[in-house]
PDB file of C-alpha atoms and ligand atoms in Angstrom:
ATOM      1  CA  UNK A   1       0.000   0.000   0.000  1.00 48.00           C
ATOM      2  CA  UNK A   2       1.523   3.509  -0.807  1.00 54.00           C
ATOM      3  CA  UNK A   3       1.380   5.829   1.912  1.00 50.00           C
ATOM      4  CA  UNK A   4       2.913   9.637   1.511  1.00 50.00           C
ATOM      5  CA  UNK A   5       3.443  11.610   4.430  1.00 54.00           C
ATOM      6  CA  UNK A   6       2.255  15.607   4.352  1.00 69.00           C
ATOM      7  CA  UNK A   7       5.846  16.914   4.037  1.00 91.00           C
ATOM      8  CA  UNK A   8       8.126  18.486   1.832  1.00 95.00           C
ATOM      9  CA  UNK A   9      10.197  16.231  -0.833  1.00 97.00           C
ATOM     10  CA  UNK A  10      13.589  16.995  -2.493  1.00 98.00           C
ATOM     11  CA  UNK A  11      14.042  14.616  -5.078  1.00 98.00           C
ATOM     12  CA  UNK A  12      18.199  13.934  -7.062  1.00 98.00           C
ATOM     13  CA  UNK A  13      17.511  12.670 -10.111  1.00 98.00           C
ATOM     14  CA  UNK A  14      21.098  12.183 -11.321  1.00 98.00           C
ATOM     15  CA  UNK A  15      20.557  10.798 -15.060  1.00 98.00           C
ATOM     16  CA  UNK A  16      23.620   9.001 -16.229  1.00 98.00           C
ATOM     17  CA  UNK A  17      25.823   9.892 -13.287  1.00 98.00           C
ATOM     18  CA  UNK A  18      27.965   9.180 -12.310  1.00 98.00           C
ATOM     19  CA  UNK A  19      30.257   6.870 -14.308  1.00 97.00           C
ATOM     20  CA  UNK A  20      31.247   3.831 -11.439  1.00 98.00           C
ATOM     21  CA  UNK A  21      30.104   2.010  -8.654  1.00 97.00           C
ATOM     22  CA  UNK A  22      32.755   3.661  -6.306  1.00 97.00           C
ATOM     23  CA  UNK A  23      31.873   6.958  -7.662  1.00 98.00           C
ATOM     24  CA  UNK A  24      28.069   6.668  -6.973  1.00 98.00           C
ATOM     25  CA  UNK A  25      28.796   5.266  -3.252  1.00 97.00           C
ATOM     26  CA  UNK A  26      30.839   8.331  -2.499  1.00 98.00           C
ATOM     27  CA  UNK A  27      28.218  10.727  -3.285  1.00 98.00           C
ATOM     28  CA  UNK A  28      24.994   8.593  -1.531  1.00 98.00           C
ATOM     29  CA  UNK A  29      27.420   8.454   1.805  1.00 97.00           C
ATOM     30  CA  UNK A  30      28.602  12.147   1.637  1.00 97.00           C
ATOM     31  CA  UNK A  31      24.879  12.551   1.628  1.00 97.00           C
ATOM     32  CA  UNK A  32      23.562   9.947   3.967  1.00 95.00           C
ATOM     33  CA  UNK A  33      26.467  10.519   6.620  1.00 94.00           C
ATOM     34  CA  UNK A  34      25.607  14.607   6.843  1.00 93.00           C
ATOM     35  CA  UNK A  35      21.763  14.123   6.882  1.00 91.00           C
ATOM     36  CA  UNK A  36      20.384  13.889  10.417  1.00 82.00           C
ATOM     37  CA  UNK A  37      16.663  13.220  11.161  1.00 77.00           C
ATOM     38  CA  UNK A  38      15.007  15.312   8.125  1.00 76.00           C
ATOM     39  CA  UNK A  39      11.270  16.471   8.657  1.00 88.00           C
ATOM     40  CA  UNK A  40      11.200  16.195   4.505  1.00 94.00           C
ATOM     41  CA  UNK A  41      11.236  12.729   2.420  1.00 95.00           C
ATOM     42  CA  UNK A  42      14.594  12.756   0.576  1.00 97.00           C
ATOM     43  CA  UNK A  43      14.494  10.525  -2.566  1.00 98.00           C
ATOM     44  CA  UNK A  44      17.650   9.755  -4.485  1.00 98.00           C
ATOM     45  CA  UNK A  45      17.396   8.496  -8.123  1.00 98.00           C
ATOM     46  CA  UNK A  46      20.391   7.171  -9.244  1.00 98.00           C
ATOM     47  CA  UNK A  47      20.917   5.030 -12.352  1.00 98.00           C
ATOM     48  CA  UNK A  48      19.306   1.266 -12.046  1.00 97.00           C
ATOM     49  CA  UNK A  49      22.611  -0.343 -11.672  1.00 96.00           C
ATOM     50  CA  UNK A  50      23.343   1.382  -8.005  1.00 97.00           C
ATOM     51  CA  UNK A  51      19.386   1.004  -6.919  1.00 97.00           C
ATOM     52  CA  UNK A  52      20.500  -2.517  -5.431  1.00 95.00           C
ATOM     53  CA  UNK A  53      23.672  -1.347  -3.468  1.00 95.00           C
ATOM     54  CA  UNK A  54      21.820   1.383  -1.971  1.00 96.00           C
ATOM     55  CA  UNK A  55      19.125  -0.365  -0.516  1.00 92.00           C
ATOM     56  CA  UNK A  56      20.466  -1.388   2.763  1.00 89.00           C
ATOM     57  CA  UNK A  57      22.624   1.791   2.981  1.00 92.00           C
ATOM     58  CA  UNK A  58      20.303   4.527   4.542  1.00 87.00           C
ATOM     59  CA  UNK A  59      16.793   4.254   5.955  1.00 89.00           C
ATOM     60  CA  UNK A  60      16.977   8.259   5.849  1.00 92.00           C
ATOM     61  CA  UNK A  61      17.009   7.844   1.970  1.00 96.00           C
ATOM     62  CA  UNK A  62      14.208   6.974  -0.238  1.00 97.00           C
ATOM     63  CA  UNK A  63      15.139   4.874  -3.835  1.00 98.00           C
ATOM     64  CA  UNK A  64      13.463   6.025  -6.972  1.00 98.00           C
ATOM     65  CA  UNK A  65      14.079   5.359 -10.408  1.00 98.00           C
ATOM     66  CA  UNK A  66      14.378   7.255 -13.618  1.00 98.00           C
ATOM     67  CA  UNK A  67      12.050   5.195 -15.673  1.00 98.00           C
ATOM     68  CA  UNK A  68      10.148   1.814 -15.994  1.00 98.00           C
ATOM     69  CA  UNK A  69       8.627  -0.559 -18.814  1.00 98.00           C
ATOM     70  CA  UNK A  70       4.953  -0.202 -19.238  1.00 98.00           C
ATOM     71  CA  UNK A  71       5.031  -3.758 -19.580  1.00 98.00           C
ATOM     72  CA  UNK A  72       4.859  -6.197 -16.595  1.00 96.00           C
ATOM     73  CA  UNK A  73       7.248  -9.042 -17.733  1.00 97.00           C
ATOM     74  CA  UNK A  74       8.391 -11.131 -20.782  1.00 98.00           C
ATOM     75  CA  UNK A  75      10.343 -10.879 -23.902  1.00 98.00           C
ATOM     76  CA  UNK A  76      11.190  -6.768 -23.795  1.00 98.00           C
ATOM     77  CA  UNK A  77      14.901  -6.802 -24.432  1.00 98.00           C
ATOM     78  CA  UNK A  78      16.442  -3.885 -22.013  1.00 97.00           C
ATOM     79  CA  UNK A  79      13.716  -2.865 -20.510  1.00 98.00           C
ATOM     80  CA  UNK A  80      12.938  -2.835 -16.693  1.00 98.00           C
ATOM     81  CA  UNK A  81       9.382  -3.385 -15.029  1.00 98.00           C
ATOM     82  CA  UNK A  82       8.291  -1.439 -12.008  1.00 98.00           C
ATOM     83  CA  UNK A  83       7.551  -4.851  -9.602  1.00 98.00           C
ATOM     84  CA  UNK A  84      11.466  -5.364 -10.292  1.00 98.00           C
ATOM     85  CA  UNK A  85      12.061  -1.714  -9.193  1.00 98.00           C
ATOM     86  CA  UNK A  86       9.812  -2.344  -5.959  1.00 98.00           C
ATOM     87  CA  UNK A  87      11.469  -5.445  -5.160  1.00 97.00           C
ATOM     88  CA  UNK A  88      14.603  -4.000  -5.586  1.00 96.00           C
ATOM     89  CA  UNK A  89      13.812  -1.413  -3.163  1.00 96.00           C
ATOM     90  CA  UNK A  90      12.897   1.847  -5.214  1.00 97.00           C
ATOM     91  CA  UNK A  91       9.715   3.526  -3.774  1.00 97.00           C
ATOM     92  CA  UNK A  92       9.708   5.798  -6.589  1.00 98.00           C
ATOM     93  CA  UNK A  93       9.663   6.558 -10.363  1.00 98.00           C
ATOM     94  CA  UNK A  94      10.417   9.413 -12.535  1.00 98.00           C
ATOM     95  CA  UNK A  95       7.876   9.232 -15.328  1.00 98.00           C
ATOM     96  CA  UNK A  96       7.528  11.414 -18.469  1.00 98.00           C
ATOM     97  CA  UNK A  97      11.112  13.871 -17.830  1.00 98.00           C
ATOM     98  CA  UNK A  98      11.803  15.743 -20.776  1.00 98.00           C
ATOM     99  CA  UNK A  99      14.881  13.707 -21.727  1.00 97.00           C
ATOM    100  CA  UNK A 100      12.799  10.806 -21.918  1.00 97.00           C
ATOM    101  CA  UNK A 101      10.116  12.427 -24.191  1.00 97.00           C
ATOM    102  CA  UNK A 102      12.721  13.521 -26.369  1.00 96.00           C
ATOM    103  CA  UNK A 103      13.431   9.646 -27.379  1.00 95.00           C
ATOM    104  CA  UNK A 104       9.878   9.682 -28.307  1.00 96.00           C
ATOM    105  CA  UNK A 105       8.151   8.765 -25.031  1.00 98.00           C
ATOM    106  CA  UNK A 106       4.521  10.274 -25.468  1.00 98.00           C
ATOM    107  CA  UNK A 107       1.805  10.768 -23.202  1.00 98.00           C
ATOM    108  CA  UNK A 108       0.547   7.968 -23.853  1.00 98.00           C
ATOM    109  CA  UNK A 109       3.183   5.497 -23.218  1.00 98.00           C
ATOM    110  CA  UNK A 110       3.384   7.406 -19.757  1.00 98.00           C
ATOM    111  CA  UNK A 111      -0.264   7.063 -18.793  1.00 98.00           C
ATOM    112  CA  UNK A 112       0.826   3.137 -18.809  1.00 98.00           C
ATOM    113  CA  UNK A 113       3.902   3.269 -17.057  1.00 98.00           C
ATOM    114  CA  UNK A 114       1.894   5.332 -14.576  1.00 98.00           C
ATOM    115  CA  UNK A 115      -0.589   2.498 -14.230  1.00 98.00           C
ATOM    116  CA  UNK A 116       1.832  -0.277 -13.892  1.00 98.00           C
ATOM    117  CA  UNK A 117       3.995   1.836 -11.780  1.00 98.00           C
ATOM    118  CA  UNK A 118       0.898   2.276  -9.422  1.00 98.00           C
ATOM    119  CA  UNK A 119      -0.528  -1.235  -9.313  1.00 97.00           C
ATOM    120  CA  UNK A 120       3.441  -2.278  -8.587  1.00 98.00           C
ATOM    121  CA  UNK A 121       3.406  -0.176  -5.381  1.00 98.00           C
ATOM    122  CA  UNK A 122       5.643   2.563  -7.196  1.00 98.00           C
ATOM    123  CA  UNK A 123       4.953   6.314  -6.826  1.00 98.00           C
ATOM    124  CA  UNK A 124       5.352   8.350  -9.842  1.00 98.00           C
ATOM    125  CA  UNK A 125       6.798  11.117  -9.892  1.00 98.00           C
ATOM    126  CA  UNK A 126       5.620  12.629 -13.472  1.00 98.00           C
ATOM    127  CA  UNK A 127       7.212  15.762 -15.066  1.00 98.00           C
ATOM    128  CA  UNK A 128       5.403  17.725 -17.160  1.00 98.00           C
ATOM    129  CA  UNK A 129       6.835  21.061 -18.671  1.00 98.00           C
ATOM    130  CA  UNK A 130       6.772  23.192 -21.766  1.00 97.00           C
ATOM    131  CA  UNK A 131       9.426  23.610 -24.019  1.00 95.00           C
ATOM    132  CA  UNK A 132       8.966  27.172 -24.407  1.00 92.00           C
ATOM    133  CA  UNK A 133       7.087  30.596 -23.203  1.00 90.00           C
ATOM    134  CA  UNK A 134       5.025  32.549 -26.129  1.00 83.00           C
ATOM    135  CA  UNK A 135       2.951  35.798 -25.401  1.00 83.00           C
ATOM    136  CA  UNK A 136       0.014  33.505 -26.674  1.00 84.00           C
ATOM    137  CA  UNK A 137       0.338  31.630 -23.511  1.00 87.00           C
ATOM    138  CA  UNK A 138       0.112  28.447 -25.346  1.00 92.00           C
ATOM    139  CA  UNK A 139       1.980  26.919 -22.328  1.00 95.00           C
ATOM    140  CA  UNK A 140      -0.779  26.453 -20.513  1.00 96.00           C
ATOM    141  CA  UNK A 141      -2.901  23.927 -23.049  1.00 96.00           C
ATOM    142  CA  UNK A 142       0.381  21.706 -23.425  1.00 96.00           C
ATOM    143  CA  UNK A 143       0.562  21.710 -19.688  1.00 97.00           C
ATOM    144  CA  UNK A 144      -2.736  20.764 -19.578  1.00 98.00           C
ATOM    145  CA  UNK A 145      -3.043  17.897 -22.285  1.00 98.00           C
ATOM    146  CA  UNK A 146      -0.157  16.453 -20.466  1.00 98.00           C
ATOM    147  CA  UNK A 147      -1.849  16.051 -17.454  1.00 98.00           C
ATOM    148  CA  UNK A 148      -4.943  14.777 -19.014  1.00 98.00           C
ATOM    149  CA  UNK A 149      -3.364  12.344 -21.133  1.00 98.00           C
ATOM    150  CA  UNK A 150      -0.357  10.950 -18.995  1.00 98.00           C
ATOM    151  CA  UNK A 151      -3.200  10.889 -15.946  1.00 98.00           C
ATOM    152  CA  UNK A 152      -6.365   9.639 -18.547  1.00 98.00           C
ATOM    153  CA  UNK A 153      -8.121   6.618 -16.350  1.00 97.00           C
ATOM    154  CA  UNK A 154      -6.129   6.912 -13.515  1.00 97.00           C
ATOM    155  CA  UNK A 155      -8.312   6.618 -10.159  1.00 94.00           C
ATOM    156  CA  UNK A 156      -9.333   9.417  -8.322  1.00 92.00           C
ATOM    157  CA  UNK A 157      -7.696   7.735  -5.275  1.00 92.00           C
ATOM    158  CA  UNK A 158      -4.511   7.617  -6.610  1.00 96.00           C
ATOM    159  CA  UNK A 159      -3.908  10.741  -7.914  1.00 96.00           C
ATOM    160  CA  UNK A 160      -3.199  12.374  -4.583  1.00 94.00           C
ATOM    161  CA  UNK A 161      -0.490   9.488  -4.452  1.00 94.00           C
ATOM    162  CA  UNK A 162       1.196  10.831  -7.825  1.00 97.00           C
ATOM    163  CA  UNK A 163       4.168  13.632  -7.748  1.00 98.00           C
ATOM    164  CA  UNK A 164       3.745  16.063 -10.305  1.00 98.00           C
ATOM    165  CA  UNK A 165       7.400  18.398 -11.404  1.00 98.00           C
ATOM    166  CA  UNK A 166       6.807  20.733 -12.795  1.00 98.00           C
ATOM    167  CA  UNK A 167       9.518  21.044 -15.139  1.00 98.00           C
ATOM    168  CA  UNK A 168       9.933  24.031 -17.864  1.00 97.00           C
ATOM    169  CA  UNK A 169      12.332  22.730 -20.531  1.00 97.00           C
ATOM    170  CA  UNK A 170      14.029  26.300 -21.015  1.00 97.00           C
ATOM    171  CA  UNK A 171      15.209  26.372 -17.469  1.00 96.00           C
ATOM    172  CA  UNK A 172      16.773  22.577 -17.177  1.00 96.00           C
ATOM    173  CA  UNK A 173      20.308  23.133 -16.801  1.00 95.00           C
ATOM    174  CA  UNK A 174      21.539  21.431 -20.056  1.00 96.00           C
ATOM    175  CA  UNK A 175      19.139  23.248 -22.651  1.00 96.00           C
ATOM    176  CA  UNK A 176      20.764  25.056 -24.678  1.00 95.00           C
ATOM    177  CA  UNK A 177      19.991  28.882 -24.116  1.00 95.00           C
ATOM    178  CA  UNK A 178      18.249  27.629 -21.008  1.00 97.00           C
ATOM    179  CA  UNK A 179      17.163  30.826 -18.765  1.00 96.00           C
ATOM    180  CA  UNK A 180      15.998  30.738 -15.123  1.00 95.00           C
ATOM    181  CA  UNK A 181      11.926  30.387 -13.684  1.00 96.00           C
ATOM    182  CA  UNK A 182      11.719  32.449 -10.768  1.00 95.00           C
ATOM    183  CA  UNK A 183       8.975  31.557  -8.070  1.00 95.00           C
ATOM    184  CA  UNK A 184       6.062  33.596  -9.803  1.00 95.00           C
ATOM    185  CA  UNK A 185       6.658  31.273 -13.189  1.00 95.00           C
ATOM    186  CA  UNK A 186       5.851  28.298 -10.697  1.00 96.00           C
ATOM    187  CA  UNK A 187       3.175  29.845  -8.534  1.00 96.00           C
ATOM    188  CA  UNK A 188       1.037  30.542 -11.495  1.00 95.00           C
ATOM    189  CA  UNK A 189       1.578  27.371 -12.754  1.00 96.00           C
ATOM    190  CA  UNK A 190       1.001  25.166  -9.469  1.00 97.00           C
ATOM    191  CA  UNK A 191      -2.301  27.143  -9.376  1.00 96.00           C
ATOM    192  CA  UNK A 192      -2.962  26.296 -12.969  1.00 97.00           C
ATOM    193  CA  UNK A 193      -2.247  22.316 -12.276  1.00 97.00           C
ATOM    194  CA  UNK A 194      -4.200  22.163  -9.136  1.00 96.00           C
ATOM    195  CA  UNK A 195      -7.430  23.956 -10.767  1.00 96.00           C
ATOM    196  CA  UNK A 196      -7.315  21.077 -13.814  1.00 97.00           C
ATOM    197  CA  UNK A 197      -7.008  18.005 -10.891  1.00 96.00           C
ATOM    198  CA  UNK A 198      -9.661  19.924  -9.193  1.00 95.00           C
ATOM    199  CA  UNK A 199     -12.124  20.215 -12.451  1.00 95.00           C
ATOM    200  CA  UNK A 200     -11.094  16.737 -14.225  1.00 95.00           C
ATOM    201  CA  UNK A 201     -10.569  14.254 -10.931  1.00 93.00           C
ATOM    202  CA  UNK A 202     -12.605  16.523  -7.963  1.00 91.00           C
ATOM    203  CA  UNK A 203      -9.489  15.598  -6.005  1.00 90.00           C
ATOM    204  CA  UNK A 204      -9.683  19.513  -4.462  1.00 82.00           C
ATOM    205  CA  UNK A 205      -9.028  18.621  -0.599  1.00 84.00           C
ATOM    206  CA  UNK A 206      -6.444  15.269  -1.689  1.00 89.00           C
ATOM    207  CA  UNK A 207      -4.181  17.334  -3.710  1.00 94.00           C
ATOM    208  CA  UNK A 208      -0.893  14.927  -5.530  1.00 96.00           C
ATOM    209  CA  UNK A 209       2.672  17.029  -3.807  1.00 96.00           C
ATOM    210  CA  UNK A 210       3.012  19.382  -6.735  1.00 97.00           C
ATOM    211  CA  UNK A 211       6.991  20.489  -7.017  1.00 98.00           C
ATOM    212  CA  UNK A 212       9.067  22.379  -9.065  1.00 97.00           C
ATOM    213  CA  UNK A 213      12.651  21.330 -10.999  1.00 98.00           C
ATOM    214  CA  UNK A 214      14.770  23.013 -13.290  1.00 98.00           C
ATOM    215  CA  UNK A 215      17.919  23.951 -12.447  1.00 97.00           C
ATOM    216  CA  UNK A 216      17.497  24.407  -8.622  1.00 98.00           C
ATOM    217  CA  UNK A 217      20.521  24.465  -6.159  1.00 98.00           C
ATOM    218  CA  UNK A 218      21.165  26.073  -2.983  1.00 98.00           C
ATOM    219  CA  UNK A 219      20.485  29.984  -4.966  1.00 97.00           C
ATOM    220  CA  UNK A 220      17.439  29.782  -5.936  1.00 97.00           C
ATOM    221  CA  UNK A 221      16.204  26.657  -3.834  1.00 97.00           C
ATOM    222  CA  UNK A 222      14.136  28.960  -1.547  1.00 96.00           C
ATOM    223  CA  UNK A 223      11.898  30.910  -4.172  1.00 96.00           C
ATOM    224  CA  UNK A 224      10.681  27.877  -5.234  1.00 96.00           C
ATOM    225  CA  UNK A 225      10.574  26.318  -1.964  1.00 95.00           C
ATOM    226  CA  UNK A 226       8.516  29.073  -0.123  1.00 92.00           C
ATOM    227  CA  UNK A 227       5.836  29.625  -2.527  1.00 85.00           C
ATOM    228  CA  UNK A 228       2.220  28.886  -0.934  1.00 81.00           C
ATOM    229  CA  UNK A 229       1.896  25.775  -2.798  1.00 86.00           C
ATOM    230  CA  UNK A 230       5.046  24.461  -3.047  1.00 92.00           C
ATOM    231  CA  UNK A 231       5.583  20.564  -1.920  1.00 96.00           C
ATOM    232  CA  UNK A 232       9.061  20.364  -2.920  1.00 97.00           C
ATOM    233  CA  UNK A 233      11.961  20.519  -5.406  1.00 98.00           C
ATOM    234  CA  UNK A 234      13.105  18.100  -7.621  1.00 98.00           C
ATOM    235  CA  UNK A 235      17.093  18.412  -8.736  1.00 98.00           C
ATOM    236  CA  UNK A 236      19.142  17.424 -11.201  1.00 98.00           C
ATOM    237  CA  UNK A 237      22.397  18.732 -11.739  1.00 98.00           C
ATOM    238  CA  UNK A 238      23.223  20.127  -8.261  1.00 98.00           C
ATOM    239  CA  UNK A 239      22.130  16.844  -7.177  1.00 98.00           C
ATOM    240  CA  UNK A 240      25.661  15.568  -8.290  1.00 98.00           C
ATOM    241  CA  UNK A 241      27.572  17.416  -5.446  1.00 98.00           C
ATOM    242  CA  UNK A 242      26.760  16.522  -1.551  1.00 98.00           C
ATOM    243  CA  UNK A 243      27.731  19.785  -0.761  1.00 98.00           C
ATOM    244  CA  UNK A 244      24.721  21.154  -3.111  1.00 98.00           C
ATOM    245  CA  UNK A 245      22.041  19.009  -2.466  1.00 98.00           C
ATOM    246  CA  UNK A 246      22.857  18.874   1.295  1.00 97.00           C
ATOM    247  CA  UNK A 247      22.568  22.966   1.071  1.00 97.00           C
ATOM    248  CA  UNK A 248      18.985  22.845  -0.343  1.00 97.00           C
ATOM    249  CA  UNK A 249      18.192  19.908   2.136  1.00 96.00           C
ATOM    250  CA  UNK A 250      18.966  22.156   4.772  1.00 95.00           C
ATOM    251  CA  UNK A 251      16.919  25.306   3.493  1.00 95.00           C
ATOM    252  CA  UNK A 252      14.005  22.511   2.754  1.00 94.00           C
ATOM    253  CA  UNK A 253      14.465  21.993   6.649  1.00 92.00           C
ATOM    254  CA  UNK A 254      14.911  25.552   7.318  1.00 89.00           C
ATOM    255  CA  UNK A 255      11.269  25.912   5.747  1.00 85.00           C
ATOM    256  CA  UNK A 256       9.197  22.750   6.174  1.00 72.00           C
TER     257      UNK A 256
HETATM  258  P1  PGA B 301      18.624  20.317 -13.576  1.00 75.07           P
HETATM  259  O1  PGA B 301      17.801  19.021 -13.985  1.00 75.07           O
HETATM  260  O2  PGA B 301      18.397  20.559 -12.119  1.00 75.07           O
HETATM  261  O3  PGA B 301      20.048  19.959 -13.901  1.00 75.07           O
HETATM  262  O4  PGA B 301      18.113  21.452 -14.403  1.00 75.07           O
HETATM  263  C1  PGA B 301      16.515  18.820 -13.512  1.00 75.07           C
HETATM  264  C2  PGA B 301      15.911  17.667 -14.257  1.00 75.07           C
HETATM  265  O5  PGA B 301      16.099  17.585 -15.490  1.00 75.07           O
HETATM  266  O6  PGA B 301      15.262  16.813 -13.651  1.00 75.07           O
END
């Protein structure tokens, strides 16, 4: 059964970092060691290989990871299915990031993976985001169709289970001509998100944590962490460094 606490969550997604075993144990004990009893959930999503040699090494960390099969088991060469993830010891999934949709992941194929996620005991954690900002505020309807489609048939009693990042392509740290989102760029949009959950599933008073990621680190962690709304951050590059990540862990703390 999933059960998420009312706090705060800082998610690390680290991608393809980093490159070894020894590497990767480093930077999940500089973190574990320094982190003492945190009122927020701390999630670490490392690549699958390391999921199984983290396990046992922190009860203070959650274990997510970066994707999963839509498909339960059988003959899908390469691929990895959420019950493997859960039995492995992952609580969590990122669903739906940007670099993902970029292989040609659609909405669709996420609205599965959030299903079989779910029924595996998984939490999603799906990013949705625009690619751009236009003065015709088209930003909004992608936003929008995103959630409807990656959440289409999904039970009212799960979606306050979900994580939604909110995730704005032009302010991930590896875009190209990237540019930062300040707090207001995330306000209006949390408000945005929670009015279409509230119209489409009625879940007004079982809200899913909404967060925010895109390029966060120990600057800017607070803007996006002290707005009304805001459940939580979800980090990618700054994730990479202890020092970083246990900075915005702290101001998390400083705010929860
Ligand atoms: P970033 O990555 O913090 O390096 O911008 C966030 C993400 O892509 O999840």
């Amino acid at each position: 059964m999933i059960k998420l606490m009312n706090k705060k969550i800082i998610i690390a997604n680290w991608k393809m970092n980093p490159n070894s075993l020894k590497l990767a144990e480093k930077l999940f004990t500089d973190i574990a060691k320094n982190i003492s009893d945190a009122k927020s959930e701390i999630v670490i999503c490392p690549p699958f290989l390391y999921l199984s040699k983290f396990k046992k090494m922190s009860h203070k960390i959650k274990l997510g990871a970066q994707n999963c099969s839509y498909e339960e088991s059988g003959a899908f060469t390469g691929e990895i299915s959420a019950e493997m993830l859960y039995d492995i010891g992952a609580r969590y999934v990122i669903l739906g990031h940007s670099e993902r949709r970029s292989f040609g992941e659609t909405n669709e194929d996420i609205n599965k993976k959030i299903k079989t996620a779910l029924s595996s005991g998984l939490i999603p954690i799906l990013c949705i985001g625009e690619k751009e900002r236009n003065e015709n505020h088209e930003y909004f309807n992608i936003v929008k169709i995103q959630i409807l489609e990656c959440l289409n048939g999904v039970k009212k009693d799960f979606i306050s289970k979900i994580i939604i990042a909110y995730e704005p392509i032009w302010s991930i740290s590896t875009t190209p001509g990237r540019r930062d989102a300040n707090g207001d760029d995330f306000y209006e949009m949390n408000v945005f998100i929670r009015k279409i959950l509230s119209d489409k599933f009625g879940v007004k008073n079982k809200m899913p944590k909404i967060i925010y990621g895109g390029s966060v680190n120990p600057k800017n962690a607070d803007e996006f962490l002290k707005e009304k709304n805001s459940d939580g951050v979800l980090v990618g590059n700054a994730s990479l460094s202890s020092e970083k990540f246990l900075k915005i862990i702290n101001i998390t703390e400083g705010i929860s």
